[in-house]
Short mmCIF file of C-alpha atoms in Angstrom, two decimals:
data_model
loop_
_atom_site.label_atom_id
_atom_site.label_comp_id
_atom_site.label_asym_id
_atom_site.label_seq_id
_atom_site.Cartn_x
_atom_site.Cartn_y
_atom_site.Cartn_z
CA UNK P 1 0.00 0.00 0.00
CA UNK P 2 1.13 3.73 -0.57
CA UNK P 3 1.18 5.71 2.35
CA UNK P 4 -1.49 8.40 2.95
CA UNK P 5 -0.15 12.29 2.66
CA UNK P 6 -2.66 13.78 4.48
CA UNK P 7 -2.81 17.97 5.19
CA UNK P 8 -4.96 19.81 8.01
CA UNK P 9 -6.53 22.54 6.91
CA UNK P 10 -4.15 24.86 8.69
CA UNK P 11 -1.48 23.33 6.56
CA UNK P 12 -3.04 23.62 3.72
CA UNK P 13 -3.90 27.17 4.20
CA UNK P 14 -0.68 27.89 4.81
CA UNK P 15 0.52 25.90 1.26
CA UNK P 16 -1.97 28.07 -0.37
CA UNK P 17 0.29 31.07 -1.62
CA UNK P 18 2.79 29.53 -2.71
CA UNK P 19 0.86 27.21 -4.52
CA UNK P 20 -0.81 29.95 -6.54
CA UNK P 21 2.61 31.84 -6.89
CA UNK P 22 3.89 29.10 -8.47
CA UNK P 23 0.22 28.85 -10.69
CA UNK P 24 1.06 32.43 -11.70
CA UNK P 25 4.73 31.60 -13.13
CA UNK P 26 3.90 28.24 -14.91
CA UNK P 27 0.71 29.65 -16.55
CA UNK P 28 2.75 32.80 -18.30
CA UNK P 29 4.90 32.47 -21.00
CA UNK P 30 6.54 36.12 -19.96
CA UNK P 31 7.81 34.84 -16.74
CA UNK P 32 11.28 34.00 -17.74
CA UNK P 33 14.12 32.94 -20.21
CA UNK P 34 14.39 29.19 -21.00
CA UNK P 35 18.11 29.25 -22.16
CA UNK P 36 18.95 27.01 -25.02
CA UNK P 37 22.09 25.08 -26.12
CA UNK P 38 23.01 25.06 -30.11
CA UNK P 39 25.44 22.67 -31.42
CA UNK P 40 28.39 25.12 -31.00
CA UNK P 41 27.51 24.61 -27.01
CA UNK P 42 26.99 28.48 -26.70
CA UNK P 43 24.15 29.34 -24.79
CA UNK P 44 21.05 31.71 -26.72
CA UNK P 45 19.14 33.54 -25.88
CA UNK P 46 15.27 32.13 -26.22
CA UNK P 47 12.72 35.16 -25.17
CA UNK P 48 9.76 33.94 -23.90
CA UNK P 49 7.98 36.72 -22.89
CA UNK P 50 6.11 37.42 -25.89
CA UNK P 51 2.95 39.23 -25.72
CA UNK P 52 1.65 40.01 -22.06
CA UNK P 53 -1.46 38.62 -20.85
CA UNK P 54 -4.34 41.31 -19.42
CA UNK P 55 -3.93 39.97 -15.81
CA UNK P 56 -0.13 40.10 -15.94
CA UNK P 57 -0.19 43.37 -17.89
CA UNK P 58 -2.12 44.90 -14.90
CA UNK P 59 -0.16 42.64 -12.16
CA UNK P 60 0.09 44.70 -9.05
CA UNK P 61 2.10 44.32 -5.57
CA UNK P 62 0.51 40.80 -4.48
CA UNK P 63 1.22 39.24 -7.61
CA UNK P 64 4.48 40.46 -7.44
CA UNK P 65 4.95 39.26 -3.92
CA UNK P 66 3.52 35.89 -4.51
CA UNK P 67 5.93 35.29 -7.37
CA UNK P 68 9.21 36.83 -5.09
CA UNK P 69 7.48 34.18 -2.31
CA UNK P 70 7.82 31.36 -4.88
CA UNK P 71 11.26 31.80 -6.38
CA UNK P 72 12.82 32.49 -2.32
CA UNK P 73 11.26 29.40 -1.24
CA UNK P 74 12.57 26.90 -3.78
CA UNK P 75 15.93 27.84 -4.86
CA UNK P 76 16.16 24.86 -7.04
CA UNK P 77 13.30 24.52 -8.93
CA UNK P 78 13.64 28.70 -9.16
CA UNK P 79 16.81 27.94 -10.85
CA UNK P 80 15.75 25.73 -13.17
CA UNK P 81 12.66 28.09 -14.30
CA UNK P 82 14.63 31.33 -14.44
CA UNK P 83 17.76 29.49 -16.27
CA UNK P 84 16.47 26.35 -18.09
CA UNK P 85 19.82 24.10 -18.73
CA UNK P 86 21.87 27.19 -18.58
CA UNK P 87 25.04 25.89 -17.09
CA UNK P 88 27.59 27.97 -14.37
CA UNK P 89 31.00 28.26 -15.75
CA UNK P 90 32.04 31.36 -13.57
CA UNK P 91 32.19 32.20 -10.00
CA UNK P 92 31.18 35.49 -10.94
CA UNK P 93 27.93 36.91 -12.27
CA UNK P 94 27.40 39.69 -14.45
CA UNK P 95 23.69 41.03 -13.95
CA UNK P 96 22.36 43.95 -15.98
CA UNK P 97 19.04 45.33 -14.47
CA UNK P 98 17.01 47.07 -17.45
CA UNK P 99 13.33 48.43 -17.54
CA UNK P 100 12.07 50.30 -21.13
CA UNK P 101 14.52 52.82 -22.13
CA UNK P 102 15.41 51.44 -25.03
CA UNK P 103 17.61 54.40 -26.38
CA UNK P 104 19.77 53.98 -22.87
CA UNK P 105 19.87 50.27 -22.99
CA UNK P 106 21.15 50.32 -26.65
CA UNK P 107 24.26 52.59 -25.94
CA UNK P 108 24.47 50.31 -22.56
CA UNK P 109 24.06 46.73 -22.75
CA UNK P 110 26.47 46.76 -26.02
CA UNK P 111 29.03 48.00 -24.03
CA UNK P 112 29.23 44.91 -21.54
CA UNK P 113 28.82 42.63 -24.33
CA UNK P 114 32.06 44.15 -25.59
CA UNK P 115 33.99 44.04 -22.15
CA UNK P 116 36.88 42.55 -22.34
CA UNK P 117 37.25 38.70 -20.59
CA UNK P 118 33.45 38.92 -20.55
CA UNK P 119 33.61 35.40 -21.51
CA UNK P 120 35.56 34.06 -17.72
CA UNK P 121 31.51 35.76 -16.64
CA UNK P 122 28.26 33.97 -16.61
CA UNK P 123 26.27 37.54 -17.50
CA UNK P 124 22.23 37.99 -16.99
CA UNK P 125 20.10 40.58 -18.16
CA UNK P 126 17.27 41.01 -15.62
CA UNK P 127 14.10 43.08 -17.50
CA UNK P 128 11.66 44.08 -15.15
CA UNK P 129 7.93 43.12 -15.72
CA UNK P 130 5.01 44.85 -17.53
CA UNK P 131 7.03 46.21 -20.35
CA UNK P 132 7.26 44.52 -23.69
CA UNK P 133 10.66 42.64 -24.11
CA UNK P 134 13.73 44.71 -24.98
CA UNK P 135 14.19 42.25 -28.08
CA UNK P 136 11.25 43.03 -29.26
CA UNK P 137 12.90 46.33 -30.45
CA UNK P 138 13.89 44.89 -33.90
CA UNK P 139 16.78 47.40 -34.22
CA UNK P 140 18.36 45.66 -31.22
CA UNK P 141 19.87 42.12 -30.78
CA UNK P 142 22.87 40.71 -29.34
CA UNK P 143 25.60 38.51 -31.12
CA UNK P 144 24.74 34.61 -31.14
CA UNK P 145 27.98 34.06 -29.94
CA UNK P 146 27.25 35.72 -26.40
CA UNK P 147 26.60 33.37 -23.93
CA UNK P 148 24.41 35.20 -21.65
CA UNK P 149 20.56 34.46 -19.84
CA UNK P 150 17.87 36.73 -20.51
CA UNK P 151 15.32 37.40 -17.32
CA UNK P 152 11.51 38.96 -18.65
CA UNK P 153 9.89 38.92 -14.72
CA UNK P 154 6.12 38.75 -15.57
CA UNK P 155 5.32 41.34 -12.62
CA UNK P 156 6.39 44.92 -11.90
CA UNK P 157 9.14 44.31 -9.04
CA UNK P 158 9.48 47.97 -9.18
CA UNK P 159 13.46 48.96 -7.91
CA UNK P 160 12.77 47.69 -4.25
CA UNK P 161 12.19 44.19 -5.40
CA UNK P 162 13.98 44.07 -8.44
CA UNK P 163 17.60 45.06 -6.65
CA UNK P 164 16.07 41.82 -4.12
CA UNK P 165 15.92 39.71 -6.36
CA UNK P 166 18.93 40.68 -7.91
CA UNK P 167 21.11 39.72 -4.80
CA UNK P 168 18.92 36.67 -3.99
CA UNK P 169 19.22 35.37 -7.80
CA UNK P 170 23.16 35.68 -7.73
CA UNK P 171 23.79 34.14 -3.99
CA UNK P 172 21.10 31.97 -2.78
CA UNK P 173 19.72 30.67 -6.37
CA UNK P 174 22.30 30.10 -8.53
CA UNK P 175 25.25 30.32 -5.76
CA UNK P 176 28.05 32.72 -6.83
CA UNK P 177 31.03 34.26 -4.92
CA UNK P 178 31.01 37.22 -6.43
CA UNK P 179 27.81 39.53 -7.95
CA UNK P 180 28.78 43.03 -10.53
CA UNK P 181 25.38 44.90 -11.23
CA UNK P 182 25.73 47.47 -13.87
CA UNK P 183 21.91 49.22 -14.16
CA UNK P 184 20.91 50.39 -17.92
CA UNK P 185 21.92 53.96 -17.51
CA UNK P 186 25.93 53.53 -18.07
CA UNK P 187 27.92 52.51 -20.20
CA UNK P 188 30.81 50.38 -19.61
CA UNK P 189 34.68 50.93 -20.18
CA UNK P 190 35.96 47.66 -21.76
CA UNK P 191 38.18 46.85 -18.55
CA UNK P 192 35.74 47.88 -15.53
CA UNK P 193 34.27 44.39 -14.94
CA UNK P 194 37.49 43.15 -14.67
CA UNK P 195 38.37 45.54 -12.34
CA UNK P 196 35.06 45.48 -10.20
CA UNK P 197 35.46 41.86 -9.86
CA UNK P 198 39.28 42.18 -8.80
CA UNK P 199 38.33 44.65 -6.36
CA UNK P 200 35.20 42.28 -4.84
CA UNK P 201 38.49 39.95 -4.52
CA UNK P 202 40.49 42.30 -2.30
CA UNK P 203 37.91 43.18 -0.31
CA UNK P 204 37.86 40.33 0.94
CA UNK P 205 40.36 40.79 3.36
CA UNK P 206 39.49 43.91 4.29
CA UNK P 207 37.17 43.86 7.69
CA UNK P 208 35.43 47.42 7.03
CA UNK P 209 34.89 46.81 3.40
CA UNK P 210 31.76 45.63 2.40
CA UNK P 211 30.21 46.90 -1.39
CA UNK P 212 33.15 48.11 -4.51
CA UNK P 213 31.89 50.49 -6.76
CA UNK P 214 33.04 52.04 -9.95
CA UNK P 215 33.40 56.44 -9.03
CA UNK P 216 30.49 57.99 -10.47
CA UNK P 217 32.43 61.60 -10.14
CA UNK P 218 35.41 62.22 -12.92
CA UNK P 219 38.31 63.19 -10.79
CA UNK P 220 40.98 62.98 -13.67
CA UNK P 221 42.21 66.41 -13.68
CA UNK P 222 43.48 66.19 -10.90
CA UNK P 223 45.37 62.67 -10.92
CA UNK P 224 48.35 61.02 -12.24
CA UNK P 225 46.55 58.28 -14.83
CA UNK P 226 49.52 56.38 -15.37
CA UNK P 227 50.64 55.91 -11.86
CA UNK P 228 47.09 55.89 -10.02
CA UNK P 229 44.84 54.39 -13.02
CA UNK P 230 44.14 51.49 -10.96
CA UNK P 231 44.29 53.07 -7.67
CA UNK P 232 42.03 52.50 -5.27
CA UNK P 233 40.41 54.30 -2.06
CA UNK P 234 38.29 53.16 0.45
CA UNK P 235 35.50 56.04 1.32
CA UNK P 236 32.55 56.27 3.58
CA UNK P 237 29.33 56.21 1.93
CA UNK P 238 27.32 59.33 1.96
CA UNK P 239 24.18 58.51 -0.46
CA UNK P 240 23.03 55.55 -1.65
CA UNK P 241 24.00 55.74 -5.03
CA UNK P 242 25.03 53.21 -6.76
CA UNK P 243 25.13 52.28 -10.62
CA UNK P 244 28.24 49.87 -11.65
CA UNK P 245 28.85 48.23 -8.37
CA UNK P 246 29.73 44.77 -6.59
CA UNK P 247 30.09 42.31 -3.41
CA UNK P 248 31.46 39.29 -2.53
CA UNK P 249 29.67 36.49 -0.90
CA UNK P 250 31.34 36.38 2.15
CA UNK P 251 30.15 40.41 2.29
CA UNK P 252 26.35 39.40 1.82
CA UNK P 253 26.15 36.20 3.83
CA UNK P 254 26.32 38.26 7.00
CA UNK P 255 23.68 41.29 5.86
CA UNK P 256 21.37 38.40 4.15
CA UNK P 257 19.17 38.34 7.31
CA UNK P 258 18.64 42.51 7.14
CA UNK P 259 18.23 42.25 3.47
CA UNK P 260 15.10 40.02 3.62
CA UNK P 261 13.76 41.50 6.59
CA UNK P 262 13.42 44.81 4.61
CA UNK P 263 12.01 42.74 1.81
CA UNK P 264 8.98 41.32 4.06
CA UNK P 265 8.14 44.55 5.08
CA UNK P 266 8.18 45.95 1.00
CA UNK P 267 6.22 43.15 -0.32
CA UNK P 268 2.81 43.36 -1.03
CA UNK P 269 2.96 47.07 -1.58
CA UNK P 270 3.27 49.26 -4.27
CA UNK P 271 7.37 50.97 -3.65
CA UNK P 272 6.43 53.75 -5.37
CA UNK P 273 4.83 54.89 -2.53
CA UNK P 274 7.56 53.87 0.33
CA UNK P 275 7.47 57.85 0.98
CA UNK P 276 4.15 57.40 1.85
CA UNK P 277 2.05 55.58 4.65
CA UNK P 278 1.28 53.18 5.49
CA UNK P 279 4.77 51.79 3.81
CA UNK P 280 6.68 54.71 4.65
CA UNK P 281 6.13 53.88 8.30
CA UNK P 282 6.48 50.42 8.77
CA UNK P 283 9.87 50.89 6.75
CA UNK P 284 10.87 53.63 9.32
CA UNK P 285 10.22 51.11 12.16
CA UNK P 286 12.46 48.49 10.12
CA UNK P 287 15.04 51.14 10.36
CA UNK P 288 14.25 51.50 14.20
CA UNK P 289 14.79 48.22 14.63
CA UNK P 290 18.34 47.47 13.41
CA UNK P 291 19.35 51.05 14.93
CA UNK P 292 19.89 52.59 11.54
CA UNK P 293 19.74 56.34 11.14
CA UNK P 294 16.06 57.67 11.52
CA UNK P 295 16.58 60.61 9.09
CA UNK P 296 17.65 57.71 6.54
CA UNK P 297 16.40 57.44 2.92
CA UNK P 298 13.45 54.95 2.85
CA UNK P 299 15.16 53.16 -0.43
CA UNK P 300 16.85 49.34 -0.67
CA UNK P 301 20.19 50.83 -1.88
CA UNK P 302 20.38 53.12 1.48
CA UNK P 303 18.66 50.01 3.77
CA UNK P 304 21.47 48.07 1.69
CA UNK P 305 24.48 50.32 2.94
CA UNK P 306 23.39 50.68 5.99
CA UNK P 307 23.23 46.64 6.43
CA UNK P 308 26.79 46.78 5.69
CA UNK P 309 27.57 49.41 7.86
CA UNK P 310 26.02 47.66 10.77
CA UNK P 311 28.18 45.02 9.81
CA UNK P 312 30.83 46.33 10.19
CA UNK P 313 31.64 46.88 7.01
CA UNK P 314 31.53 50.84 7.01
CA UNK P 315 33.56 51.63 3.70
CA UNK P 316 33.52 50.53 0.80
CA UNK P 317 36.18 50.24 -2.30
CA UNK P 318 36.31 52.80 -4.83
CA UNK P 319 38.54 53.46 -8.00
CA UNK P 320 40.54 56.77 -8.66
CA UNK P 321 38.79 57.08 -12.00
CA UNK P 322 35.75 56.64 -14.16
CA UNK P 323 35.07 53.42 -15.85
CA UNK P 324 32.08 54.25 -17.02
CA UNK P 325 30.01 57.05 -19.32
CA UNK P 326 26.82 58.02 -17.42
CA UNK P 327 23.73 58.60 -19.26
CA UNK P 328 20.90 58.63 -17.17
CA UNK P 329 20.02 61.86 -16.94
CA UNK P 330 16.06 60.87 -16.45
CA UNK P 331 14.33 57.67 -15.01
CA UNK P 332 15.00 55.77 -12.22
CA UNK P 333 17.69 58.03 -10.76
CA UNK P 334 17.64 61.55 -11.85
CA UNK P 335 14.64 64.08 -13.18
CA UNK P 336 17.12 66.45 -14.81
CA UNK P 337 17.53 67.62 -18.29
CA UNK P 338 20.74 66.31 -20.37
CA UNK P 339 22.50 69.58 -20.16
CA UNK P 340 22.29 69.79 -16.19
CA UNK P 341 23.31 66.16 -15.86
CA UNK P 342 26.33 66.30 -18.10
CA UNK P 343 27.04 69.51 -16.43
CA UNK P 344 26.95 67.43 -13.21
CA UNK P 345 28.37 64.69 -13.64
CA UNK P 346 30.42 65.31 -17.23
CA UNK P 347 30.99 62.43 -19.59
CA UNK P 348 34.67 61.31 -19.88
CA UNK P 349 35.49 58.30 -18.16
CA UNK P 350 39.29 56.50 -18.38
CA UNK P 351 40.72 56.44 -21.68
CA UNK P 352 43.64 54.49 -21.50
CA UNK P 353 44.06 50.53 -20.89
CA UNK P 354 44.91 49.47 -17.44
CA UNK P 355 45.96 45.47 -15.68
CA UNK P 356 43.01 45.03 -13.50
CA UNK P 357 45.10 42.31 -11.43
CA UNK P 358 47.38 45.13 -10.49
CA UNK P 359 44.35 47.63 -8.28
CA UNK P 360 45.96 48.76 -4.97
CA UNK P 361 44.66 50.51 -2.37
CA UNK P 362 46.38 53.99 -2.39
CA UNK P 363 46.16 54.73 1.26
CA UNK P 364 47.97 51.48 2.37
CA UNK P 365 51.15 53.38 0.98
CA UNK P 366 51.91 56.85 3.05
CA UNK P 367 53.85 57.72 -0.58
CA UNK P 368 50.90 57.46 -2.45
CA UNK P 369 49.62 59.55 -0.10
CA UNK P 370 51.66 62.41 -0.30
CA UNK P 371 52.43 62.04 -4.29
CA UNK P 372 48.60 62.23 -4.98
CA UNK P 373 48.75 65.15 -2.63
CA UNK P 374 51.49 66.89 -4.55
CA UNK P 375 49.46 66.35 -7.92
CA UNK P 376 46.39 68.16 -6.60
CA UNK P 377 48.58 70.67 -5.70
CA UNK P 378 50.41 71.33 -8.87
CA UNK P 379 47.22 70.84 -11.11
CA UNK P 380 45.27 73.43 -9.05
CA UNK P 381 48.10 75.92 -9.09
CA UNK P 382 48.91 75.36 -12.88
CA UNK P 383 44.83 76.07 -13.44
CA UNK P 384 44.54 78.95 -11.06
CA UNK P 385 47.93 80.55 -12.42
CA UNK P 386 47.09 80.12 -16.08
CA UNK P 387 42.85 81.70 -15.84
CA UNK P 388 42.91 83.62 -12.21
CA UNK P 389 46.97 85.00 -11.99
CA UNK P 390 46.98 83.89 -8.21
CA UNK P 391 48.26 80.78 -6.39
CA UNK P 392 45.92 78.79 -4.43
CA UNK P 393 45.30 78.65 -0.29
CA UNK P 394 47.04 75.65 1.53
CA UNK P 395 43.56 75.73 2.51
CA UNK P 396 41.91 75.14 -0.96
CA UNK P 397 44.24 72.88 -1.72
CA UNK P 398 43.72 70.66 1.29
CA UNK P 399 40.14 70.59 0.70
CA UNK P 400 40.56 69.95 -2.60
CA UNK P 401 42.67 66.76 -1.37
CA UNK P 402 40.25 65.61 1.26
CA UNK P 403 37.46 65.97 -0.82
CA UNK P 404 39.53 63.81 -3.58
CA UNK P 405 40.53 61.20 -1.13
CA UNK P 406 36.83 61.01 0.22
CA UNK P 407 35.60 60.49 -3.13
CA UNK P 408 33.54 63.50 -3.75
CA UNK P 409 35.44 66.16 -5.67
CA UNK P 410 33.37 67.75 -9.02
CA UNK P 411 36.39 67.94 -10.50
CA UNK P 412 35.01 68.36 -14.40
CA UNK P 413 33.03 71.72 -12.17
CA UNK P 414 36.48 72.72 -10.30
CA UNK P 415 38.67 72.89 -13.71
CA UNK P 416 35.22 74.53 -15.59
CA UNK P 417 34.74 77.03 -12.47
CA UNK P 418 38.44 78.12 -12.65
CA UNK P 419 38.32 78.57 -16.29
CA UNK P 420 35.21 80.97 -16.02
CA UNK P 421 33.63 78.09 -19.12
CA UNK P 422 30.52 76.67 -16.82
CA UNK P 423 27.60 77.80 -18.01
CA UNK P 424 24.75 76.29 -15.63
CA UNK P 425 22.04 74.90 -17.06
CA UNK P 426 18.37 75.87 -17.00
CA UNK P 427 17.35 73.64 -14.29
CA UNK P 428 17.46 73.59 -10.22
CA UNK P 429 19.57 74.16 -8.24
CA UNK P 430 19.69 78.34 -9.51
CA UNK P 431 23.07 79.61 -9.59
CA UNK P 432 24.23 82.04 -6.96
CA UNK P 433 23.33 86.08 -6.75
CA UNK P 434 25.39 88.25 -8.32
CA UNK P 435 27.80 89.59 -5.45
CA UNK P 436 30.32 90.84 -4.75
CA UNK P 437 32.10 89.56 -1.86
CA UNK P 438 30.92 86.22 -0.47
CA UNK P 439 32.14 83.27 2.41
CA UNK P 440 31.54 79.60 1.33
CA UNK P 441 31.50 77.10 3.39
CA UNK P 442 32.03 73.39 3.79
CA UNK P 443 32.30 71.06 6.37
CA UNK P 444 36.03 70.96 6.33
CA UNK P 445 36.26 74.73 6.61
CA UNK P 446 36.09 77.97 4.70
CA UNK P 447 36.97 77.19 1.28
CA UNK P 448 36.93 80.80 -0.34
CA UNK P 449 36.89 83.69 2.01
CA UNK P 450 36.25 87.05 -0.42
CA UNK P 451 36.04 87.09 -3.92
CA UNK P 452 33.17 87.18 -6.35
CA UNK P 453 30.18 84.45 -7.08
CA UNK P 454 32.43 82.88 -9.53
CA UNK P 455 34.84 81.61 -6.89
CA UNK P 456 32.13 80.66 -4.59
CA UNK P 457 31.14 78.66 -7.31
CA UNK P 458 34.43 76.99 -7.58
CA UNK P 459 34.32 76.99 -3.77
CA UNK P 460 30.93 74.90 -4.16
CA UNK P 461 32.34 72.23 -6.13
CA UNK P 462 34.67 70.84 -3.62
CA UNK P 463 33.95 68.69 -0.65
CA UNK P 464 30.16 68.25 0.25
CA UNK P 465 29.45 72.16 -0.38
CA UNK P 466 25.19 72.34 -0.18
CA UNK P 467 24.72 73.29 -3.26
CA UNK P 468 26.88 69.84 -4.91
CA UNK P 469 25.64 67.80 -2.40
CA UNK P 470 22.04 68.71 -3.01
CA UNK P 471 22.14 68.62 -6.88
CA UNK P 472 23.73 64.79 -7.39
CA UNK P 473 21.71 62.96 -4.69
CA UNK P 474 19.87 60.37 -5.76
CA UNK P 475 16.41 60.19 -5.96
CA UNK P 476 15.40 57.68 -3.62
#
């Protein structure tokens, strides 16, 4: 005789939603890729999401939850429907997070593709739901030759859930060591995942280094690129802003239990309205809980940070230069026009080619120290000699430093401030009165005492000056 499986109601009540979560994802042909071998052994990609049903098309924050519920609960069988016989041949993963803008994703996701030692990664692209497939753009495809596994979530995860699932995918479902996320708005330097994923290496052994990010900022004026190209520092987070970033598994492991407690308290709930109650307050009371910082953005990447903080893990690893172009000037991130953004941010990144296997950390070294030191020093005084006829403060050059070493430093603004060539763009924040003598401030000190609104200007692009730190926080 077979033995009886018999349930209690109670049981079976409690079965219930993941049974119909998993109902949801085997009854949609938009839930996910089903990767595909050819002959040639390279893995396809095989879209699947086709054209969106009316119930998925209007899927809303229990649907979404139901299917998060199903995937966390069965890693395996999760793996198997995200991936189909996709095999691992990488400890590292690769995951590009995309939503609809085409016109960024087609500058973007190229530019991975065309990384160089892309193929030692297992890469992912990880669309989130309700939109029509990025393929479906016929102007866009991706060589046949690029082994990579193509994610179409049949619900809106929204960025709360998607960056979840993002971490969750990488570590607990498919079991990497190390996870690079590179979100649609940048695009890629041929050498910066090989350099995020050396850096995710050293921090390893570094006790208060948790995430490794590629700068955002483009500090090149005032470095040495041949000597410092792979330089690294190690900076305290001050937003949570990150775009091309990574961490190792040993990193996550420890904040996993924070990570998913912030998760059961977003689920079910529509994130766009975390600012809002009755989300916005259950959220604070998460951050109440784990003694985070009450006046703390509401967002994952902040909860994220602040994880790793508690952890321990206070700084995290951050390159000298640019390895990316930024583009996002509007979406997720930013609500700014092109001109203000690029006037922000700029849009150089690091030119040259670099051996990612050689990154350091610059502050181990007192030399390094004192020779990046030095540079500042003779880059600001060549500027300010050759467009102002003065030399610079000891003052303004040690902020200059500090705010270089921290991570911060506008330095595209500081070299087009000193030349009298920034123009600010018509959009917030306004530029300065006309005046004629003003004090600017930072929290390192007074950075111009005197002068006219041009200098505070250059005066406001250093350190965390309001008027910088305001205009390139995130929108969380």
């Amino acid at each position: 005789m077979q033995p009886r499986v018999c349930f209690s109601l109670h049981q079976l009540l409690l079965l219930l939603p993941v049974l119909f979560a998993w109902a949801i994802i085997l009854a949609t042909d938009q839930c996910t890729l089903a990767a595909t071998v050819n002959q040639g052994g390279q893995i396809l990609d095989n879209d699947l999401s086709n054209e969106s049903t009316g119930d998925i098309a209007n899927s809303g924050p229990e649907l979404a939850r139901n299917y998060m519920d199903a995937l966390l609960a069965d890693p395996a069988a999760a793996r198997t429907k995200l991936c189909g016989n996709f095999t691992k041949r990488s400890k590292v993963a690769v995951i590009y997070t995309c939503f609809e803008r085409m016109e960024m994703i087609q500058k973007s996701l190229p530019s991975v593709f065309r990384s160089k030692g892309i193929e030692d990664f297992d890469v992912f692209i990880s669309q989130d739901g309700i939109t029509t497939s990025i393929f479906d753009d016929e102007t866009f495809s991706i060589p046949s030759n690029m082994r990579h596994v193509y994610i179409h979530h049949p619900v809106n995860l929204c960025t709360g859930l998607h960056m979840h699932f993002v971490k969750s995918f990488a570590f607990d479902i498919m079991g990497y060591d190390i996870l690079l996320i590179v979100e649609e708005d940048n695009v890629l330097h041929p050498q910066a995942l090989q350099l995020l994923a050396r850096m995710a290496e050293l921090s390893v052994a570094e006790a208060d280094v948790g995430v490794v990010s590629i700068l955002d900022m483009d500090m090149s004026a005032f470095l040495d690129a041949g000597r410092f190209g792979v330089g690294l520092i190690p900076v305290r987070p001050t937003t949570g802003h990150l775009w091309v970033y990574g961490i190792h598994r040993v990193k996550y492991d420890i904040i996993r239990p924070m990570m998913h407690a912030y998760y059961d308290v977003i689920k079910g709930y529509d994130y766009t309205t975390k600012h809002k109650p009755p989300l916005k307050f259950k959220i604070e009371r998460l951050l109440m809980q784990h003694g985070f910082p009450a006046s703390s953005p509401l967002s994952q990447d902040r909860f994220f940070l602040n994880s790793l903080a508690k952890a321990n893990f206070t700084k995290r690893y951050q390159t000298l230069f640019r390895f990316f172009e930024p583009i996002g000037s509007y979406g997720l991130h930013f609500k700014h026009n092109s001109s203000f953004f690029q006037g922000m941010f700029g849009r150089n990144m690091y030119a040259g080619t670099v051996d990612p296997q050689a990154a350091f950390d610059v502050t181990k070294d007192p030399r390094n120290v004192e020779a990046i030191r030095d540079g500042v020093r003779e880059r600001l005084t060549n500027l300010i000699m050759k467009y102002r006829k003065a030399k610079p403060s000891d003052e303004l050059v040690g902020n200059t430093f500090d705010s270089l070493m921290a991570g911060r430093l506008q330095g595209q603004t500081v070299v087009q401030n000193i030349q009298g060539t920034n123009k600010v763009p018509p959009s917030p924040p306004p530029p300065p009165p006309p005046q004629t003598v003003v004090v600017c401030t930072t929290s390192t000190g007074v950075v111009s005492n005197g002068g006219t609104a041009r200098e505070a200007a250059v005066a406001a692009a250093y350190g965390d000056a309001k008027m910088m730190t305001t205009s390139k926080r995130r929108l969380e």
